[in-house]
GROMACS .gro file of C-alpha atoms in nm:
model
  433
    1UNK     CA    1  14.466  12.344  -5.597
    2UNK     CA    2  14.628  12.624  -5.794
    3UNK     CA    3  14.546  12.980  -5.700
    4UNK     CA    4  14.434  13.214  -5.974
    5UNK     CA    5  14.643  13.520  -6.048
    6UNK     CA    6  14.360  13.724  -6.188
    7UNK     CA    7  14.233  13.963  -5.920
    8UNK     CA    8  13.908  14.159  -5.954
    9UNK     CA    9  13.978  14.448  -6.188
   10UNK     CA   10  13.778  14.732  -6.037
   11UNK     CA   11  13.795  14.901  -6.377
   12UNK     CA   12  13.489  15.121  -6.338
   13UNK     CA   13  13.560  15.451  -6.163
   14UNK     CA   14  13.239  15.441  -5.963
   15UNK     CA   15  13.087  15.094  -6.017
   16UNK     CA   16  13.256  14.783  -5.875
   17UNK     CA   17  13.226  14.471  -6.090
   18UNK     CA   18  13.284  14.102  -6.027
   19UNK     CA   19  13.529  13.909  -6.249
   20UNK     CA   20  13.366  13.760  -6.557
   21UNK     CA   21  13.411  13.421  -6.713
   22UNK     CA   22  13.184  13.372  -7.011
   23UNK     CA   23  13.119  13.105  -7.269
   24UNK     CA   24  13.417  12.960  -7.452
   25UNK     CA   25  13.420  12.682  -7.709
   26UNK     CA   26  13.304  12.375  -7.515
   27UNK     CA   27  13.118  12.058  -7.614
   28UNK     CA   28  12.745  12.111  -7.576
   29UNK     CA   29  12.619  11.933  -7.268
   30UNK     CA   30  12.297  12.084  -7.137
   31UNK     CA   31  12.138  12.422  -7.096
   32UNK     CA   32  12.117  12.546  -6.738
   33UNK     CA   33  11.953  12.880  -6.819
   34UNK     CA   34  11.793  13.060  -7.110
   35UNK     CA   35  11.835  13.439  -7.105
   36UNK     CA   36  11.619  13.601  -7.373
   37UNK     CA   37  11.766  13.442  -7.688
   38UNK     CA   38  12.092  13.327  -7.525
   39UNK     CA   39  12.175  13.007  -7.342
   40UNK     CA   40  12.412  12.939  -7.052
   41UNK     CA   41  12.558  12.591  -7.063
   42UNK     CA   42  12.647  12.356  -6.780
   43UNK     CA   43  13.010  12.369  -6.893
   44UNK     CA   44  13.005  12.750  -6.858
   45UNK     CA   45  12.869  12.720  -6.507
   46UNK     CA   46  13.119  12.452  -6.407
   47UNK     CA   47  13.412  12.659  -6.528
   48UNK     CA   48  13.285  12.966  -6.350
   49UNK     CA   49  13.232  12.770  -6.029
   50UNK     CA   50  13.590  12.649  -6.043
   51UNK     CA   51  13.722  13.005  -6.085
   52UNK     CA   52  13.508  13.137  -5.800
   53UNK     CA   53  13.618  12.859  -5.567
   54UNK     CA   54  13.984  12.924  -5.652
   55UNK     CA   55  13.943  13.295  -5.583
   56UNK     CA   56  13.776  13.226  -5.249
   57UNK     CA   57  14.051  12.977  -5.165
   58UNK     CA   58  14.323  13.228  -5.256
   59UNK     CA   59  14.172  13.473  -5.005
   60UNK     CA   60  14.131  13.209  -4.737
   61UNK     CA   61  13.750  13.226  -4.753
   62UNK     CA   62  13.545  12.912  -4.695
   63UNK     CA   63  13.292  12.878  -4.981
   64UNK     CA   64  12.921  12.821  -4.908
   65UNK     CA   65  12.765  12.478  -4.975
   66UNK     CA   66  12.796  12.379  -5.342
   67UNK     CA   67  12.423  12.403  -5.419
   68UNK     CA   68  12.410  12.754  -5.274
   69UNK     CA   69  12.723  12.855  -5.462
   70UNK     CA   70  12.580  12.717  -5.788
   71UNK     CA   71  12.268  12.929  -5.757
   72UNK     CA   72  12.460  13.244  -5.668
   73UNK     CA   73  12.706  13.203  -5.952
   74UNK     CA   74  12.437  13.125  -6.207
   75UNK     CA   75  12.234  13.426  -6.098
   76UNK     CA   76  12.543  13.640  -6.149
   77UNK     CA   77  12.603  13.492  -6.494
   78UNK     CA   78  12.240  13.556  -6.592
   79UNK     CA   79  12.268  13.920  -6.486
   80UNK     CA   80  12.595  13.962  -6.675
   81UNK     CA   81  12.443  13.808  -6.988
   82UNK     CA   82  12.150  14.052  -6.974
   83UNK     CA   83  12.392  14.345  -6.954
   84UNK     CA   84  12.606  14.212  -7.239
   85UNK     CA   85  12.291  14.184  -7.452
   86UNK     CA   86  12.209  14.546  -7.369
   87UNK     CA   87  12.560  14.644  -7.472
   88UNK     CA   88  12.524  14.466  -7.805
   89UNK     CA   89  12.195  14.642  -7.880
   90UNK     CA   90  12.353  14.979  -7.792
   91UNK     CA   91  12.667  14.905  -8.001
   92UNK     CA   92  12.888  14.939  -7.693
   93UNK     CA   93  13.237  14.811  -7.764
   94UNK     CA   94  13.595  14.827  -7.640
   95UNK     CA   95  13.872  14.894  -7.891
   96UNK     CA   96  14.210  14.722  -7.884
   97UNK     CA   97  14.391  15.026  -7.740
   98UNK     CA   98  14.151  15.049  -7.445
   99UNK     CA   99  14.179  14.675  -7.389
  100UNK     CA  100  14.559  14.680  -7.400
  101UNK     CA  101  14.568  14.963  -7.146
  102UNK     CA  102  14.338  14.772  -6.911
  103UNK     CA  103  14.544  14.454  -6.948
  104UNK     CA  104  14.853  14.652  -6.846
  105UNK     CA  105  14.664  14.769  -6.536
  106UNK     CA  106  14.560  14.412  -6.457
  107UNK     CA  107  14.919  14.291  -6.498
  108UNK     CA  108  15.046  14.569  -6.272
  109UNK     CA  109  14.781  14.500  -6.005
  110UNK     CA  110  14.897  14.137  -6.000
  111UNK     CA  111  15.260  14.239  -5.947
  112UNK     CA  112  15.393  14.208  -6.304
  113UNK     CA  113  15.589  14.478  -6.486
  114UNK     CA  114  15.455  14.382  -6.830
  115UNK     CA  115  15.164  14.206  -6.995
  116UNK     CA  116  15.411  13.956  -7.140
  117UNK     CA  117  15.529  13.853  -6.791
  118UNK     CA  118  15.168  13.823  -6.677
  119UNK     CA  119  15.084  13.609  -6.981
  120UNK     CA  120  15.379  13.379  -6.912
  121UNK     CA  121  15.274  13.333  -6.549
  122UNK     CA  122  14.917  13.251  -6.654
  123UNK     CA  123  15.051  12.995  -6.899
  124UNK     CA  124  15.246  12.820  -6.624
  125UNK     CA  125  14.922  12.787  -6.430
  126UNK     CA  126  14.740  12.649  -6.732
  127UNK     CA  127  14.523  12.959  -6.770
  128UNK     CA  128  14.449  13.075  -7.125
  129UNK     CA  129  14.555  13.435  -7.181
  130UNK     CA  130  14.294  13.466  -7.457
  131UNK     CA  131  14.020  13.375  -7.210
  132UNK     CA  132  14.153  13.633  -6.964
  133UNK     CA  133  14.165  13.891  -7.243
  134UNK     CA  134  13.801  13.827  -7.329
  135UNK     CA  135  13.707  13.833  -6.962
  136UNK     CA  136  13.861  14.180  -6.931
  137UNK     CA  137  13.688  14.297  -7.249
  138UNK     CA  138  13.349  14.182  -7.124
  139UNK     CA  139  13.398  14.342  -6.785
  140UNK     CA  140  13.488  14.671  -6.953
  141UNK     CA  141  13.177  14.651  -7.171
  142UNK     CA  142  12.952  14.586  -6.871
  143UNK     CA  143  13.119  14.875  -6.692
  144UNK     CA  144  13.030  15.106  -6.980
  145UNK     CA  145  12.669  14.990  -6.983
  146UNK     CA  146  12.638  15.046  -6.609
  147UNK     CA  147  12.785  15.395  -6.631
  148UNK     CA  148  12.547  15.486  -6.914
  149UNK     CA  149  12.237  15.341  -6.754
  150UNK     CA  150  12.299  15.398  -6.384
  151UNK     CA  151  12.535  15.694  -6.342
  152UNK     CA  152  12.296  15.912  -6.541
  153UNK     CA  153  12.025  15.844  -6.283
  154UNK     CA  154  12.238  15.976  -5.998
  155UNK     CA  155  12.342  16.326  -5.897
  156UNK     CA  156  12.497  16.484  -5.589
  157UNK     CA  157  12.374  16.831  -5.495
  158UNK     CA  158  12.584  17.106  -5.342
  159UNK     CA  159  12.361  17.083  -5.035
  160UNK     CA  160  12.450  16.716  -4.987
  161UNK     CA  161  12.818  16.805  -5.001
  162UNK     CA  162  12.758  17.082  -4.748
  163UNK     CA  163  12.575  16.847  -4.513
  164UNK     CA  164  12.862  16.601  -4.532
  165UNK     CA  165  13.111  16.879  -4.458
  166UNK     CA  166  12.897  16.994  -4.166
  167UNK     CA  167  12.898  16.637  -4.039
  168UNK     CA  168  13.279  16.643  -4.044
  169UNK     CA  169  13.258  16.958  -3.830
  170UNK     CA  170  13.525  16.926  -3.567
  171UNK     CA  171  13.751  16.731  -3.802
  172UNK     CA  172  13.809  17.052  -3.999
  173UNK     CA  173  14.084  17.227  -3.806
  174UNK     CA  174  14.105  17.535  -4.028
  175UNK     CA  175  13.988  17.872  -3.892
  176UNK     CA  176  13.917  18.186  -4.091
  177UNK     CA  177  13.948  18.554  -3.997
  178UNK     CA  178  13.688  18.748  -4.196
  179UNK     CA  179  13.579  19.103  -4.259
  180UNK     CA  180  13.277  19.203  -4.466
  181UNK     CA  181  13.070  19.484  -4.611
  182UNK     CA  182  12.697  19.454  -4.679
  183UNK     CA  183  12.523  19.656  -4.948
  184UNK     CA  184  12.174  19.630  -4.803
  185UNK     CA  185  11.845  19.587  -4.986
  186UNK     CA  186  11.494  19.667  -4.864
  187UNK     CA  187  11.235  19.393  -4.825
  188UNK     CA  188  11.062  19.299  -5.151
  189UNK     CA  189  11.326  19.486  -5.350
  190UNK     CA  190  11.247  19.549  -5.715
  191UNK     CA  191  11.463  19.413  -5.997
  192UNK     CA  192  11.601  19.763  -6.051
  193UNK     CA  193  11.699  19.795  -5.685
  194UNK     CA  194  11.872  19.455  -5.692
  195UNK     CA  195  12.064  19.547  -6.007
  196UNK     CA  196  12.170  19.880  -5.855
  197UNK     CA  197  12.289  19.714  -5.533
  198UNK     CA  198  12.485  19.452  -5.725
  199UNK     CA  199  12.655  19.719  -5.935
  200UNK     CA  200  12.739  19.915  -5.620
  201UNK     CA  201  12.891  19.605  -5.460
  202UNK     CA  202  13.101  19.532  -5.769
  203UNK     CA  203  13.222  19.893  -5.778
  204UNK     CA  204  13.316  19.875  -5.409
  205UNK     CA  205  13.513  19.559  -5.469
  206UNK     CA  206  13.711  19.729  -5.745
  207UNK     CA  207  13.778  20.028  -5.518
  208UNK     CA  208  13.888  19.807  -5.230
  209UNK     CA  209  14.128  19.607  -5.445
  210UNK     CA  210  14.279  19.920  -5.598
  211UNK     CA  211  14.308  20.123  -5.275
  212UNK     CA  212  14.576  19.921  -5.102
  213UNK     CA  213  14.412  20.016  -4.772
  214UNK     CA  214  14.287  19.763  -4.519
  215UNK     CA  215  13.942  19.626  -4.584
  216UNK     CA  216  13.830  19.710  -4.231
  217UNK     CA  217  13.942  20.073  -4.261
  218UNK     CA  218  13.768  20.119  -4.594
  219UNK     CA  219  13.456  19.943  -4.470
  220UNK     CA  220  13.430  20.184  -4.175
  221UNK     CA  221  13.471  20.495  -4.391
  222UNK     CA  222  13.227  20.376  -4.654
  223UNK     CA  223  12.966  20.286  -4.395
  224UNK     CA  224  12.986  20.640  -4.253
  225UNK     CA  225  12.934  20.788  -4.598
  226UNK     CA  226  12.644  20.565  -4.703
  227UNK     CA  227  12.376  20.435  -4.468
  228UNK     CA  228  12.302  20.147  -4.706
  229UNK     CA  229  12.643  20.004  -4.617
  230UNK     CA  230  12.734  19.815  -4.301
  231UNK     CA  231  12.987  19.555  -4.197
  232UNK     CA  232  13.311  19.510  -4.011
  233UNK     CA  233  13.538  19.248  -3.862
  234UNK     CA  234  13.378  18.905  -3.807
  235UNK     CA  235  13.681  18.768  -3.618
  236UNK     CA  236  13.809  18.412  -3.624
  237UNK     CA  237  13.565  18.130  -3.697
  238UNK     CA  238  13.599  17.757  -3.775
  239UNK     CA  239  13.444  17.642  -4.100
  240UNK     CA  240  13.133  17.490  -3.940
  241UNK     CA  241  13.056  17.826  -3.775
  242UNK     CA  242  13.082  18.036  -4.089
  243UNK     CA  243  12.759  18.200  -4.204
  244UNK     CA  244  12.594  17.958  -4.446
  245UNK     CA  245  12.617  18.198  -4.739
  246UNK     CA  246  12.994  18.229  -4.689
  247UNK     CA  247  13.068  17.859  -4.634
  248UNK     CA  248  13.092  17.775  -5.005
  249UNK     CA  249  13.315  18.072  -5.086
  250UNK     CA  250  13.556  18.144  -4.801
  251UNK     CA  251  13.749  17.813  -4.773
  252UNK     CA  252  13.860  17.839  -5.137
  253UNK     CA  253  13.982  18.200  -5.101
  254UNK     CA  254  14.343  18.308  -5.057
  255UNK     CA  255  14.464  18.532  -4.775
  256UNK     CA  256  14.384  18.897  -4.855
  257UNK     CA  257  14.139  18.807  -5.131
  258UNK     CA  258  13.802  18.982  -5.158
  259UNK     CA  259  13.507  18.776  -5.275
  260UNK     CA  260  13.272  18.851  -5.560
  261UNK     CA  261  12.941  18.996  -5.433
  262UNK     CA  262  12.749  18.727  -5.241
  263UNK     CA  263  12.370  18.760  -5.248
  264UNK     CA  264  12.161  18.706  -4.936
  265UNK     CA  265  11.813  18.811  -4.826
  266UNK     CA  266  11.969  19.126  -4.676
  267UNK     CA  267  12.162  19.236  -4.985
  268UNK     CA  268  12.508  19.182  -5.133
  269UNK     CA  269  12.810  19.094  -4.918
  270UNK     CA  270  13.177  19.149  -4.991
  271UNK     CA  271  13.399  18.926  -4.778
  272UNK     CA  272  13.771  18.951  -4.723
  273UNK     CA  273  13.973  18.655  -4.597
  274UNK     CA  274  14.198  18.848  -4.359
  275UNK     CA  275  14.389  18.538  -4.250
  276UNK     CA  276  14.365  18.163  -4.217
  277UNK     CA  277  14.522  17.920  -3.974
  278UNK     CA  278  14.519  17.547  -3.911
  279UNK     CA  279  14.436  17.272  -4.155
  280UNK     CA  280  14.648  17.154  -4.444
  281UNK     CA  281  14.684  17.372  -4.751
  282UNK     CA  282  14.711  17.273  -5.115
  283UNK     CA  283  14.837  17.574  -5.309
  284UNK     CA  284  14.842  17.610  -5.686
  285UNK     CA  285  14.988  17.889  -5.898
  286UNK     CA  286  14.743  18.077  -6.117
  287UNK     CA  287  14.793  18.341  -6.383
  288UNK     CA  288  14.548  18.607  -6.499
  289UNK     CA  289  14.608  18.676  -6.868
  290UNK     CA  290  14.454  18.795  -7.191
  291UNK     CA  291  14.545  18.716  -7.550
  292UNK     CA  292  14.483  18.791  -7.916
  293UNK     CA  293  14.479  18.485  -8.141
  294UNK     CA  294  14.556  18.508  -8.512
  295UNK     CA  295  14.481  18.177  -8.683
  296UNK     CA  296  14.567  18.056  -9.035
  297UNK     CA  297  14.263  17.978  -9.248
  298UNK     CA  298  14.183  17.901  -9.615
  299UNK     CA  299  14.222  18.270  -9.696
  300UNK     CA  300  14.521  18.337  -9.468
  301UNK     CA  301  14.842  18.138  -9.490
  302UNK     CA  302  15.058  18.062  -9.188
  303UNK     CA  303  15.304  18.328  -9.299
  304UNK     CA  304  15.027  18.589  -9.329
  305UNK     CA  305  14.888  18.493  -8.988
  306UNK     CA  306  15.230  18.543  -8.831
  307UNK     CA  307  15.274  18.875  -9.010
  308UNK     CA  308  14.938  18.998  -8.878
  309UNK     CA  309  15.027  18.883  -8.527
  310UNK     CA  310  15.356  19.074  -8.552
  311UNK     CA  311  15.166  19.385  -8.658
  312UNK     CA  312  14.926  19.353  -8.363
  313UNK     CA  313  15.222  19.306  -8.128
  314UNK     CA  314  15.394  19.620  -8.260
  315UNK     CA  315  15.076  19.825  -8.225
  316UNK     CA  316  15.041  19.714  -7.864
  317UNK     CA  317  15.402  19.803  -7.792
  318UNK     CA  318  15.329  20.151  -7.926
  319UNK     CA  319  15.039  20.192  -7.682
  320UNK     CA  320  14.737  20.061  -7.873
  321UNK     CA  321  14.441  19.943  -7.664
  322UNK     CA  322  14.453  19.566  -7.606
  323UNK     CA  323  14.077  19.540  -7.560
  324UNK     CA  324  14.006  19.712  -7.893
  325UNK     CA  325  14.259  19.505  -8.089
  326UNK     CA  326  14.127  19.182  -7.940
  327UNK     CA  327  13.774  19.268  -8.050
  328UNK     CA  328  13.900  19.364  -8.396
  329UNK     CA  329  14.144  19.084  -8.474
  330UNK     CA  330  14.124  18.788  -8.234
  331UNK     CA  331  14.006  18.457  -8.381
  332UNK     CA  332  13.927  18.325  -8.032
  333UNK     CA  333  13.560  18.411  -8.049
  334UNK     CA  334  13.504  18.295  -7.692
  335UNK     CA  335  13.722  18.576  -7.552
  336UNK     CA  336  13.743  18.837  -7.829
  337UNK     CA  337  13.432  19.031  -7.725
  338UNK     CA  338  13.566  19.041  -7.369
  339UNK     CA  339  13.894  19.197  -7.475
  340UNK     CA  340  14.074  18.864  -7.490
  341UNK     CA  341  14.036  18.803  -7.116
  342UNK     CA  342  14.111  18.446  -7.006
  343UNK     CA  343  14.060  18.506  -6.634
  344UNK     CA  344  14.252  18.318  -6.368
  345UNK     CA  345  14.384  17.979  -6.476
  346UNK     CA  346  14.663  17.729  -6.417
  347UNK     CA  347  14.928  17.732  -6.692
  348UNK     CA  348  14.909  17.353  -6.702
  349UNK     CA  349  14.553  17.384  -6.835
  350UNK     CA  350  14.682  17.553  -7.151
  351UNK     CA  351  14.849  17.407  -7.460
  352UNK     CA  352  15.226  17.362  -7.401
  353UNK     CA  353  15.355  17.663  -7.599
  354UNK     CA  354  15.101  17.894  -7.436
  355UNK     CA  355  15.175  17.755  -7.089
  356UNK     CA  356  15.549  17.806  -7.137
  357UNK     CA  357  15.492  18.168  -7.237
  358UNK     CA  358  15.268  18.230  -6.934
  359UNK     CA  359  15.531  18.092  -6.697
  360UNK     CA  360  15.816  18.307  -6.833
  361UNK     CA  361  15.638  18.631  -6.924
  362UNK     CA  362  15.676  18.912  -6.665
  363UNK     CA  363  15.356  19.065  -6.535
  364UNK     CA  364  15.240  19.364  -6.740
  365UNK     CA  365  15.448  19.280  -7.048
  366UNK     CA  366  15.328  19.184  -7.396
  367UNK     CA  367  15.470  18.870  -7.555
  368UNK     CA  368  15.594  18.845  -7.910
  369UNK     CA  369  15.372  18.611  -8.116
  370UNK     CA  370  15.368  18.263  -7.962
  371UNK     CA  371  15.283  17.978  -8.198
  372UNK     CA  372  15.055  17.693  -8.089
  373UNK     CA  373  14.842  17.446  -8.281
  374UNK     CA  374  14.568  17.712  -8.286
  375UNK     CA  375  14.777  17.984  -8.448
  376UNK     CA  376  14.974  18.282  -8.315
  377UNK     CA  377  14.901  18.431  -7.972
  378UNK     CA  378  14.994  18.776  -7.845
  379UNK     CA  379  14.973  18.748  -7.467
  380UNK     CA  380  14.971  18.981  -7.168
  381UNK     CA  381  15.005  18.855  -6.809
  382UNK     CA  382  14.789  19.072  -6.582
  383UNK     CA  383  14.851  18.904  -6.247
  384UNK     CA  384  14.984  18.604  -6.056
  385UNK     CA  385  14.861  18.443  -5.734
  386UNK     CA  386  14.881  18.136  -5.514
  387UNK     CA  387  14.538  17.978  -5.477
  388UNK     CA  388  14.441  17.758  -5.184
  389UNK     CA  389  14.239  17.471  -5.332
  390UNK     CA  390  14.235  17.255  -5.019
  391UNK     CA  391  13.861  17.303  -4.974
  392UNK     CA  392  13.794  17.264  -5.344
  393UNK     CA  393  13.984  16.933  -5.354
  394UNK     CA  394  13.810  16.815  -5.037
  395UNK     CA  395  13.468  16.901  -5.178
  396UNK     CA  396  13.542  16.711  -5.499
  397UNK     CA  397  13.657  16.406  -5.302
  398UNK     CA  398  13.338  16.418  -5.096
  399UNK     CA  399  13.123  16.462  -5.407
  400UNK     CA  400  13.287  16.158  -5.567
  401UNK     CA  401  13.245  15.954  -5.248
  402UNK     CA  402  12.875  16.039  -5.225
  403UNK     CA  403  12.829  15.976  -5.596
  404UNK     CA  404  12.990  15.632  -5.571
  405UNK     CA  405  12.772  15.545  -5.273
  406UNK     CA  406  12.454  15.650  -5.452
  407UNK     CA  407  12.554  15.473  -5.773
  408UNK     CA  408  12.612  15.146  -5.590
  409UNK     CA  409  12.271  15.180  -5.426
  410UNK     CA  410  12.107  15.263  -5.759
  411UNK     CA  411  12.297  14.982  -5.936
  412UNK     CA  412  12.128  14.716  -5.725
  413UNK     CA  413  11.784  14.861  -5.800
  414UNK     CA  414  11.861  14.887  -6.173
  415UNK     CA  415  11.988  14.529  -6.188
  416UNK     CA  416  11.666  14.409  -6.027
  417UNK     CA  417  11.470  14.603  -6.291
  418UNK     CA  418  11.655  14.458  -6.590
  419UNK     CA  419  11.642  14.110  -6.438
  420UNK     CA  420  11.264  14.137  -6.396
  421UNK     CA  421  11.212  14.265  -6.751
  422UNK     CA  422  11.419  13.988  -6.918
  423UNK     CA  423  11.298  13.642  -7.013
  424UNK     CA  424  11.488  13.399  -6.791
  425UNK     CA  425  11.432  13.024  -6.779
  426UNK     CA  426  11.646  12.885  -6.496
  427UNK     CA  427  11.684  12.508  -6.552
  428UNK     CA  428  11.941  12.439  -6.282
  429UNK     CA  429  11.702  12.209  -6.093
  430UNK     CA  430  11.613  12.007  -6.403
  431UNK     CA  431  11.909  11.773  -6.355
  432UNK     CA  432  12.278  11.750  -6.430
  433UNK     CA  433  12.581  11.805  -6.209
   0.00000   0.00000   0.00000
C-alpha cells in the first residue's frame, strides 16, 4: 500500500483541522448522506476512507473496524459539508495568491523545496495534484469560517493570564529590586482629590527623572516635606511575590525606569525598578521621537511640500519651537496636536526611510526633510533606550496558548450546534459497500 505524502496542514493559527477530501467527478452510485441541499456519494466516502487508512498506516496506527471507521469518516464529511455551505453563503473564498502560498507551506512541510517537486512526487504515487490543490483550498475556507464564527466567541482576560503566570510561580527565576513612592488618598476621595493626586504623582515622576538623584534619596526627602507622601525601598522580590498592582508593570520595565502613576485603593504609586537579576532577557532598542509631516496634496505639489519642509527645518535650526510648528504645519493629524510626539517605538515599526533616519540621527538633533510615501518628515530624536520585553513576550505566548485552548473547546460546542441545526439524512445503513 502506498503511503500518502500529504500531511495534515495545520493552516489555522488557532484551530486545528483534519485533511479534507471532497467530491470529485465520479460516476453516480448511491447517496450515503443528504446535508441540507447537498449529497455525499458512496464514491466520495470510499475515496476518503482510502485516504484515511493510508494516513493511519503511514503513522503506524491500526485503524478501527471498518464499520466504525465508515461512520466516523462520514460524520466528519457531513460536518465539513455544513461548514463549506456556511462559507458559500458568507461569500468566503481563497484567492490564488493565498492558495499558492499555502501550497508552498504544504510542500515544505513534506520535505520538498518547491511546489513543482511536490507535484512530481504526488504524480509518481498516482495522486492528482488538482485534487490536492482543491483539498487545500477547502481546508483554508473552513479555517476562515471557524475563525469568524468561533474565535469571535472567545476572549482571554488579563486576569486569566495573571493566574497562569501565578501558577508558573517558581518557574519564574527573575527577581526585582523595587523602590516606590505613594501619593496617598483619603477614603471615599472625591473626583477632584483623585485628579489632584494623579497630577502630583505625574509631577513627581518628572522631577525624579530630571533630578539625576537616586529614587530612594528623593523619596525620603519628599516624604519629609509632604505627609501625603510615603514609600521607600521594597527590596528584592520574585515575580510571584510582587504586590498585585505592580505585577503587570514591573516585569516589562528596564533597570532604572520609573513607572507611570499606578492607581490603588490607597492612592497613586510611582515604582522604580532599581535592579533585576535572574531569568532570561529579551532586549529591544526603542527610540523616542517627534516629527512634522508635510504631505503633497491636490493643492500642494511634491516640490512645494519639500520646500515647505525645508522652511520648517530651517526655522527649527534657528530655535523655533517644535511643538508650535508641529501644531501649525504637520499633516499627521494623529500627532500634530501633541507637538508631533510619537512616543517610544521600535524603528522597525516605521516605514523604511523613517526607520533609517531614526537609527542614524543623533539624540537632540533635527533631521533634514526625510521623504517617505507619506511625504516629507522633519524628525527629532528625544531619547534612546533598551527595553526588556521578556515578560511582554511571555504574556503574549501565554495569552495565545489560553486562547487556542479555549477556541478548541468552543469549536467542539459550535460544531455540535451547527450539526444539530442542519438537515442531515444519514443513509449509510440503507445498503451498499
